[in-house]
Amino acid sequence: MRWYKHIVLVGLLILYGFNNELVAQVKSVGVKTIVIDAGHGGKDPGAVGNNLKEKDITLSIALKLGELIKKHFPDVKVVYTRSTDEFIELFRRAKIANNAKADLFISIHVNSNKKPDPSGAETYVMGLSKSNGNLDVAMTENAVILKEDDYKNQYEGFDPHSPEAYIIFSLYQNANLDLGLTFSSMIQEEYRKINREDRGVKQAGFLVLWKTAMPSVLTEVGFISNPEDAKYLAKEKNHWLIAKSLFNSFSKYKGQLEGKIYHLLSSNDLPKIVENEDTTKEVHKNIPKDTIDKSINTIAINKPKQEQEQKQKDTTVINDATNDFQKIAEKLVNKAVQDTILFWVQIAS
Ligand SMILES: [Zn+2]
């Protein structure tokens, strides 16, 4: 055996150990920090219509989601990109997530259309738009950078209104995308459970998702331009329902990555809200924080039969999703193994 064959052999043996370690590493990853991004804020109201402002609705849902996670997952760190009505640049939102070394990023938005007909909820991951509709949503959301002082430098000269500029997102591909898609599907499934119209999981070039270094999604919870959706979004109890959907998606996603089954919330676990008027204007400020904590019931021990059956269904979904995750993990390991083999062959020659 020639000397270089020994090197290759030793290399492969090390690689075998490394491979096992990597599998263990991928399996031990979890969701310890989540960044919740309430879209828009301050001088940027986002979409407006039917007496509502997007920035108020997104903040109300974001804070409620954060409260639910803090309450039921005390070990998870919740980071908000904003917790008040303030303007935060898109690039800074990604920076907050990266600095926090977050494991998951969720950006909450409300859709708008020139026509009043479109309605329902959809969730996006980063990528090239496959339809003009998706592109329009991304262009509308990205246009906010024009309100930022230094947008030309911060986004590498990106023009949010030029369809051609979006072609760069065709190159966007990474391992976080698969996990983002998994999380997005879970969100849409939870929306269906609260009878929200499901517009599906989509891809488009959202600048807020561009530079985040973790699985990232942007969810559009409804259309402010649609009278029925606007009526729904005006009610604070529905903000809790949407927050519950996002919480349950988070719970399933975390469970899938950690090989566990975490509890899911039902509507009964949410605070009872008596709506006086259909207005959400700064509705999040009307509930003192300690009231929120007290009013969220902990999970009842004796679950009604129907709920148990639902849990059974959810478990099946989680098992399916776990299989998906294992496939992704294997893919990552194989890629790393391939890269390493290449490295060793180069040394040997
Ligand atoms: Zn928005």
CSV table of N, CA, C and O and ligand atoms in Angstrom, one decimal, residues 39-40 46-47 54 108-110 141 220, ligand 1:
chain,number,residue,atom,x,y,z
A,39,GLY,N,-44.0,43.5,11.7
A,39,GLY,CA,-43.8,44.3,10.4
A,39,GLY,C,-44.1,45.8,10.7
A,39,GLY,O,-45.0,46.2,11.4
A,40,HIS,N,-43.3,46.7,10.0
A,40,HIS,CA,-43.5,48.1,10.0
A,40,HIS,C,-43.4,48.8,11.3
A,40,HIS,O,-42.8,48.2,12.2
A,46,GLY,N,-47.2,50.7,7.2
A,46,GLY,CA,-47.5,49.5,6.4
A,46,GLY,C,-48.8,49.7,5.6
A,46,GLY,O,-49.1,50.9,5.3
A,47,ALA,N,-49.5,48.7,5.4
A,47,ALA,CA,-50.8,48.8,4.6
A,47,ALA,C,-51.8,49.5,5.5
A,47,ALA,O,-51.9,49.2,6.7
A,54,GLU,N,-51.6,48.4,9.4
A,54,GLU,CA,-50.9,47.1,9.5
A,54,GLU,C,-50.0,47.1,10.7
A,54,GLU,O,-49.9,46.1,11.4
A,108,ILE,N,-44.1,39.1,10.9
A,108,ILE,CA,-45.6,39.1,10.8
A,108,ILE,C,-46.1,40.3,10.0
A,108,ILE,O,-45.7,41.5,10.4
A,109,HIS,N,-46.9,40.1,9.0
A,109,HIS,CA,-47.4,41.2,8.2
A,109,HIS,C,-48.9,41.1,7.9
A,109,HIS,O,-49.5,40.0,8.1
A,110,VAL,N,-49.4,42.1,7.3
A,110,VAL,CA,-50.8,42.1,6.8
A,110,VAL,C,-50.8,42.5,5.3
A,110,VAL,O,-50.1,43.5,5.0
A,141,GLU,N,-43.9,45.1,0.2
A,141,GLU,CA,-43.3,45.0,1.6
A,141,GLU,C,-41.9,45.7,1.5
A,141,GLU,O,-41.5,46.3,2.5
A,220,GLU,N,-48.3,36.5,6.1
A,220,GLU,CA,-49.3,37.6,5.8
A,220,GLU,C,-50.6,37.1,6.4
A,220,GLU,O,-51.2,36.1,5.8
B,1,ZN,ZN,-46.1,44.5,5.7
